[in-house]
Short mmCIF file of C-alpha atoms in Angstrom, two decimals:
data_model
loop_
_atom_site.label_atom_id
_atom_site.label_comp_id
_atom_site.label_asym_id
_atom_site.label_seq_id
_atom_site.Cartn_x
_atom_site.Cartn_y
_atom_site.Cartn_z
CA UNK A 250 0.00 0.00 0.00
CA UNK A 251 1.59 3.25 -1.11
CA UNK A 252 1.30 5.90 1.65
CA UNK A 253 4.58 7.88 1.96
CA UNK A 254 3.03 10.76 3.94
CA UNK A 255 1.63 8.47 6.62
CA UNK A 256 4.88 6.49 6.85
CA UNK A 257 6.86 9.70 7.18
CA UNK A 258 4.66 10.79 10.11
CA UNK A 259 4.97 7.39 11.77
CA UNK A 260 8.72 7.32 11.28
CA UNK A 261 9.18 10.81 12.65
CA UNK A 262 7.21 9.99 15.78
CA UNK A 263 8.74 6.55 16.44
CA UNK A 264 12.31 6.90 15.16
CA UNK A 265 13.27 10.57 15.21
CA UNK A 266 12.25 11.63 18.71
CA UNK A 267 15.58 12.58 20.30
CA UNK A 268 14.05 12.29 23.76
CA UNK A 269 13.64 8.53 23.30
CA UNK A 270 16.58 6.19 23.86
CA UNK A 271 16.00 3.14 21.66
CA UNK A 272 17.22 -0.22 23.03
CA UNK A 273 20.15 -0.57 20.61
CA UNK A 274 21.44 2.72 22.01
CA UNK A 275 20.88 1.71 25.64
CA UNK A 276 23.00 -0.02 28.29
CA UNK A 277 22.07 -3.66 28.87
CA UNK A 278 20.57 -2.92 32.29
CA UNK A 279 18.01 -0.56 30.73
CA UNK A 280 17.03 -3.27 28.21
CA UNK A 281 16.51 -5.68 31.12
CA UNK A 282 14.42 -3.17 33.08
CA UNK A 283 12.24 -2.60 30.01
CA UNK A 284 11.69 -6.29 29.30
CA UNK A 285 8.09 -7.46 29.88
CA UNK A 286 7.79 -11.03 28.75
CA UNK A 287 8.49 -14.71 29.02
CA UNK A 288 9.98 -17.54 26.95
CA UNK A 289 7.32 -17.00 24.25
CA UNK A 290 8.74 -14.20 22.11
CA UNK A 291 5.42 -13.71 20.30
CA UNK A 292 3.70 -12.37 23.44
CA UNK A 293 6.66 -10.55 25.00
CA UNK A 294 6.59 -6.76 25.17
CA UNK A 295 9.04 -3.98 25.91
CA UNK A 296 12.70 -4.23 24.90
CA UNK A 297 13.71 -7.55 23.36
CA UNK A 298 17.20 -8.94 22.74
CA UNK A 299 16.76 -12.13 20.74
CA UNK A 300 19.66 -13.85 18.99
CA UNK A 301 19.61 -17.49 17.96
CA UNK A 302 21.43 -18.55 14.77
CA UNK A 303 19.01 -19.11 11.89
CA UNK A 304 15.90 -18.40 13.97
CA UNK A 305 15.96 -14.78 15.17
CA UNK A 306 18.51 -11.97 15.24
CA UNK A 307 17.32 -8.58 16.37
CA UNK A 308 17.07 -6.00 19.11
CA UNK A 309 13.56 -4.59 19.30
CA UNK A 310 11.09 -2.39 21.11
CA UNK A 311 7.48 -3.60 21.12
CA UNK A 312 4.34 -2.01 22.52
CA UNK A 313 0.72 -3.18 22.38
CA UNK A 314 -2.31 -0.91 22.02
CA UNK A 315 -5.93 -1.80 22.79
CA UNK A 316 -9.32 -0.14 23.22
CA UNK A 317 -11.43 -2.27 25.59
CA UNK A 318 -15.14 -1.80 25.01
CA UNK A 319 -16.87 0.16 22.27
CA UNK A 320 -15.54 3.62 23.09
CA UNK A 321 -12.76 2.71 25.49
CA UNK A 322 -9.68 4.85 26.05
CA UNK A 323 -6.44 3.72 24.41
CA UNK A 324 -4.48 1.36 26.69
CA UNK A 325 -0.71 1.15 26.14
CA UNK A 326 1.51 -1.71 27.35
CA UNK A 327 4.11 -0.99 28.60
CA UNK A 328 3.14 2.57 29.39
CA UNK A 329 6.74 3.84 29.74
CA UNK A 330 10.39 2.89 29.23
CA UNK A 331 13.23 3.35 31.70
CA UNK A 332 16.13 5.52 30.52
CA UNK A 333 18.70 5.56 33.29
CA UNK A 334 17.13 7.60 36.07
CA UNK A 335 14.34 8.86 33.82
CA UNK A 336 11.25 7.47 32.08
CA UNK A 337 9.99 7.94 28.54
CA UNK A 338 6.43 7.59 27.27
CA UNK A 339 5.55 7.70 23.56
CA UNK A 340 3.54 10.77 22.69
CA UNK A 341 -0.25 10.31 22.62
CA UNK A 342 -0.50 11.73 19.09
CA UNK A 343 1.92 9.05 17.81
CA UNK A 344 0.07 6.27 19.64
CA UNK A 345 -3.26 7.39 18.17
CA UNK A 346 -1.73 7.36 14.69
CA UNK A 347 -0.43 3.80 15.24
CA UNK A 348 -3.89 2.69 16.36
CA UNK A 349 -5.46 4.38 13.33
CA UNK A 350 -3.10 2.52 10.97
CA UNK A 351 -3.94 -0.83 12.60
CA UNK A 352 -7.66 -0.07 12.56
CA UNK A 353 -7.58 0.89 8.87
CA UNK A 354 -5.55 -2.23 8.14
CA UNK A 355 -8.20 -4.49 9.69
CA UNK A 356 -11.05 -2.70 7.95
CA UNK A 357 -9.36 -2.82 4.54
CA UNK A 358 -7.97 -6.37 4.66
CA UNK A 359 -10.78 -8.30 6.37
CA UNK A 360 -13.27 -9.88 3.94
CA UNK A 361 -16.58 -7.98 3.57
CA UNK A 362 -18.99 -8.93 6.31
CA UNK A 363 -16.36 -10.63 8.46
CA UNK A 364 -16.93 -9.94 12.18
CA UNK A 365 -14.19 -7.76 13.68
CA UNK A 366 -13.84 -8.79 17.30
CA UNK A 367 -11.73 -6.87 19.79
CA UNK A 368 -8.09 -6.84 18.73
CA UNK A 369 -4.88 -5.13 19.72
CA UNK A 370 -2.35 -3.27 17.61
CA UNK A 371 1.32 -4.20 18.01
CA UNK A 372 3.99 -1.62 17.23
CA UNK A 373 7.50 -3.01 16.78
CA UNK A 374 10.82 -1.43 15.89
CA UNK A 375 13.22 -4.19 14.80
CA UNK A 376 16.95 -3.47 14.55
CA UNK A 377 19.13 -5.76 12.40
CA UNK A 378 22.91 -5.53 12.34
CA UNK A 379 24.93 -4.22 9.42
CA UNK A 380 27.80 -6.69 9.79
CA UNK A 381 27.51 -10.50 9.62
CA UNK A 382 30.37 -10.63 12.12
CA UNK A 383 28.25 -8.67 14.60
CA UNK A 384 25.49 -11.27 14.28
CA UNK A 385 28.06 -13.97 15.17
CA UNK A 386 29.23 -12.05 18.22
CA UNK A 387 25.70 -11.39 19.47
CA UNK A 388 24.77 -15.06 18.93
CA UNK A 389 27.82 -16.08 20.96
CA UNK A 390 26.94 -13.57 23.70
CA UNK A 391 23.43 -15.01 23.99
CA UNK A 392 24.68 -18.62 23.96
CA UNK A 393 27.53 -18.18 26.45
CA UNK A 394 25.27 -16.48 28.96
CA UNK A 395 23.43 -19.80 29.38
CA UNK A 396 24.32 -22.69 31.67
CA UNK A 397 25.89 -25.90 30.39
CA UNK A 398 22.61 -27.61 29.51
CA UNK A 399 21.30 -24.37 28.04
CA UNK A 400 24.28 -24.25 25.68
CA UNK A 401 23.61 -27.85 24.67
CA UNK A 402 20.01 -26.98 23.87
CA UNK A 403 21.15 -23.89 21.96
CA UNK A 404 23.41 -26.06 19.77
CA UNK A 405 20.71 -28.70 19.23
CA UNK A 406 18.22 -26.04 18.14
CA UNK A 407 20.76 -24.65 15.68
CA UNK A 408 21.18 -28.05 14.00
CA UNK A 409 17.42 -28.71 14.13
CA UNK A 410 16.69 -25.47 12.29
CA UNK A 411 19.08 -26.51 9.51
CA UNK A 412 17.00 -29.63 8.79
CA UNK A 413 15.70 -29.77 5.22
CA UNK A 414 13.10 -31.76 3.28
CA UNK A 415 11.51 -34.64 5.25
CA UNK A 416 13.90 -33.95 8.15
CA UNK A 417 11.90 -30.77 8.88
CA UNK A 418 8.91 -32.74 10.14
CA UNK A 419 7.91 -32.38 13.77
CA UNK A 420 9.84 -34.84 15.89
CA UNK A 421 12.12 -35.83 13.01
CA UNK A 422 13.92 -32.47 13.18
CA UNK A 423 14.49 -32.99 16.93
CA UNK A 424 16.01 -36.40 16.25
CA UNK A 425 18.21 -34.95 13.50
CA UNK A 426 19.37 -32.18 15.84
CA UNK A 427 20.65 -34.80 18.30
CA UNK A 428 22.16 -37.15 15.70
CA UNK A 429 23.99 -34.25 14.01
CA UNK A 430 26.09 -33.88 17.19
CA UNK A 431 26.97 -37.55 17.77
CA UNK A 432 30.60 -38.37 16.86
CA UNK A 433 30.86 -41.03 14.18
CA UNK A 434 27.45 -40.43 12.62
CA UNK A 435 27.16 -36.63 12.51
CA UNK A 436 29.07 -36.40 9.20
CA UNK A 437 26.68 -38.87 7.59
CA UNK A 438 23.62 -37.12 9.06
CA UNK A 439 24.75 -33.69 7.86
CA UNK A 440 25.63 -35.14 4.45
CA UNK A 441 22.11 -36.55 4.07
CA UNK A 442 20.66 -33.20 5.13
CA UNK A 443 22.76 -31.40 2.48
CA UNK A 444 21.28 -33.70 -0.17
CA UNK A 445 17.77 -32.82 0.97
CA UNK A 446 18.69 -29.12 1.03
CA UNK A 447 19.57 -29.18 -2.68
CA UNK A 448 16.04 -30.36 -3.49
CA UNK A 449 14.18 -28.28 -0.91
CA UNK A 450 13.28 -24.87 -2.33
CA UNK A 451 12.26 -23.62 1.12
CA UNK A 452 15.82 -24.17 2.39
CA UNK A 453 17.58 -22.70 -0.65
CA UNK A 454 19.89 -19.72 -0.08
CA UNK A 455 21.81 -17.72 -2.67
CA UNK A 456 25.61 -17.43 -2.29
CA UNK A 457 26.50 -14.59 0.07
CA UNK A 458 23.10 -14.69 1.79
CA UNK A 459 22.76 -15.57 5.46
CA UNK A 460 19.54 -16.63 7.17
CA UNK A 461 18.68 -14.32 10.09
CA UNK A 462 15.07 -15.29 10.72
CA UNK A 463 13.88 -18.73 9.65
CA UNK A 464 10.87 -19.18 7.38
CA UNK A 465 7.73 -18.58 9.45
CA UNK A 466 4.17 -17.30 9.51
CA UNK A 467 3.33 -14.36 11.77
CA UNK A 468 0.85 -15.28 14.50
CA UNK A 469 -1.51 -12.34 14.06
CA UNK A 470 -4.12 -11.03 11.66
CA UNK A 471 -1.88 -8.80 9.54
CA UNK A 472 1.62 -7.27 9.65
CA UNK A 473 2.42 -4.04 7.82
CA UNK A 474 6.14 -3.37 7.27
CA UNK A 475 8.18 -0.33 6.24
CA UNK A 476 11.70 0.83 7.01
CA UNK A 477 15.22 1.67 5.96
CA UNK A 478 17.18 -1.32 4.69
CA UNK A 479 20.84 -1.50 3.70
CA UNK A 480 21.77 -5.18 3.54
CA UNK A 481 18.70 -6.86 5.05
CA UNK A 482 15.95 -8.40 2.90
CA UNK A 483 12.56 -9.95 3.65
CA UNK A 484 11.76 -12.86 1.33
CA UNK A 485 8.28 -14.29 0.71
CA UNK A 486 7.68 -17.84 -0.53
CA UNK A 487 5.35 -17.86 -3.55
CA UNK A 488 4.72 -20.69 -6.04
CA UNK A 489 7.68 -22.73 -4.79
CA UNK A 490 10.30 -19.96 -4.87
CA UNK A 491 11.61 -17.11 -2.71
CA UNK A 492 11.14 -13.48 -3.80
CA UNK A 493 12.50 -10.30 -2.25
CA UNK A 494 9.70 -8.17 -0.79
CA UNK A 495 10.71 -4.49 -1.03
CA UNK A 496 10.59 -2.80 2.39
CA UNK A 497 10.76 0.95 1.80
CA UNK A 498 9.78 4.32 3.24
CA UNK A 499 7.09 4.79 0.58
CA UNK A 500 4.92 1.71 1.03
CA UNK A 501 3.50 -0.61 3.67
CA UNK A 502 4.12 -4.23 2.73
CA UNK A 503 1.21 -6.19 4.23
CA UNK A 504 1.55 -9.86 5.21
CA UNK A 505 -1.49 -11.89 6.34
CA UNK A 506 -0.80 -14.01 9.41
CA UNK A 507 -2.08 -17.24 10.93
CA UNK A 508 -5.11 -15.67 12.67
CA UNK A 509 -6.30 -14.17 9.37
CA UNK A 510 -5.94 -17.60 7.77
CA UNK A 511 -7.94 -19.32 10.53
CA UNK A 512 -10.73 -16.74 10.96
CA UNK A 513 -10.98 -15.06 7.55
CA UNK A 514 -9.69 -17.76 5.20
CA UNK A 515 -7.01 -15.35 3.92
CA UNK A 516 -3.89 -17.37 2.99
CA UNK A 517 -1.03 -16.52 5.34
CA UNK A 518 2.38 -15.62 3.92
CA UNK A 519 5.52 -17.64 4.59
CA UNK A 520 8.50 -15.31 4.89
CA UNK A 521 12.06 -15.08 6.18
CA UNK A 522 14.72 -12.41 6.86
CA UNK A 523 18.12 -12.60 5.16
CA UNK A 524 21.40 -10.68 5.52
CA UNK A 525 22.93 -9.97 2.13
CA UNK A 526 26.67 -10.49 2.55
CA UNK A 527 29.30 -8.07 1.35
CA UNK A 528 33.05 -7.94 1.76
CA UNK A 529 33.79 -6.98 5.34
CA UNK A 530 35.71 -3.73 5.83
CA UNK A 531 38.15 -3.26 8.70
CA UNK A 532 36.26 -2.01 11.75
CA UNK A 533 38.09 1.32 11.73
CA UNK A 534 36.85 2.00 8.19
CA UNK A 535 33.19 1.25 8.82
CA UNK A 536 30.96 4.32 9.03
CA UNK A 537 29.27 4.97 12.34
CA UNK A 538 25.93 3.12 12.35
CA UNK A 539 23.01 5.45 12.26
CA UNK A 540 20.10 5.20 14.70
CA UNK A 541 17.65 4.14 11.98
CA UNK A 542 19.87 2.03 9.70
CA UNK A 543 18.52 -1.48 9.03
CA UNK A 544 15.45 -0.77 11.15
CA UNK A 545 12.05 -2.22 10.26
CA UNK A 546 8.86 -0.64 11.59
CA UNK A 547 6.02 -3.14 11.99
CA UNK A 548 2.39 -2.30 12.70
CA UNK A 549 0.40 -5.49 13.31
CA UNK A 550 -3.06 -6.53 14.48
CA UNK A 551 -3.76 -9.53 16.70
#
């Protein structure tokens, strides 16, 4: 949906407010204080630091908006963010605009006559790294902060997510994840998986591309995406092949999710996030990363 003026207003309110310290600019303790969630990343709110190779790789800020009742006041969760000794609350005008976008999204995308029950609007700012090496370091930081058994599980999940073809099936992928670490048989197991990967279009990656977020369906009605991308791409799976979905500052790219599929019969969209590799420059030659570089703004309804 082409709407550059609306995106510009959203971006200015959510990304260009100098009074707000975004989590990728914050000390780790502030991220922890602003975390409101659990082990289920889909329902967590606040500041999120989520790095697991091939599954997720971002720092994010997420808020949820709702209007209980017919004419209820807008409820914001969380209502503020800690910034050192201070607190920051998103301006009411910006929050109302976010709600308006979500409300218009539901009205426009739901089939005619479909009942629109109470829903909430999620507002997420997702930060992806510029350098593939930085992804590796953040993955290692997340892994090494775990206990011994946690690190084992981290490694098993990494192998499990690499499973291709019939090895992707529920239960089978868990078994493959374990076998792929057993000395003496892991080479054979990984070799078989590579053979399946060559035939599995869903697992196919172009040279120089690195999987950041595995193929998945969003668990909501709809997700509308815009942002500033440098070397991050969102791919959608259509007719047995992956296509780059342009994420720009001029349009909202709208993806139906699992709830829309279940309640409206609207096919949900399989998608993934990929880092497009380039030759690494020495650290001292890299430009200073801007606040909004490789940031995706997501307005979703659930």
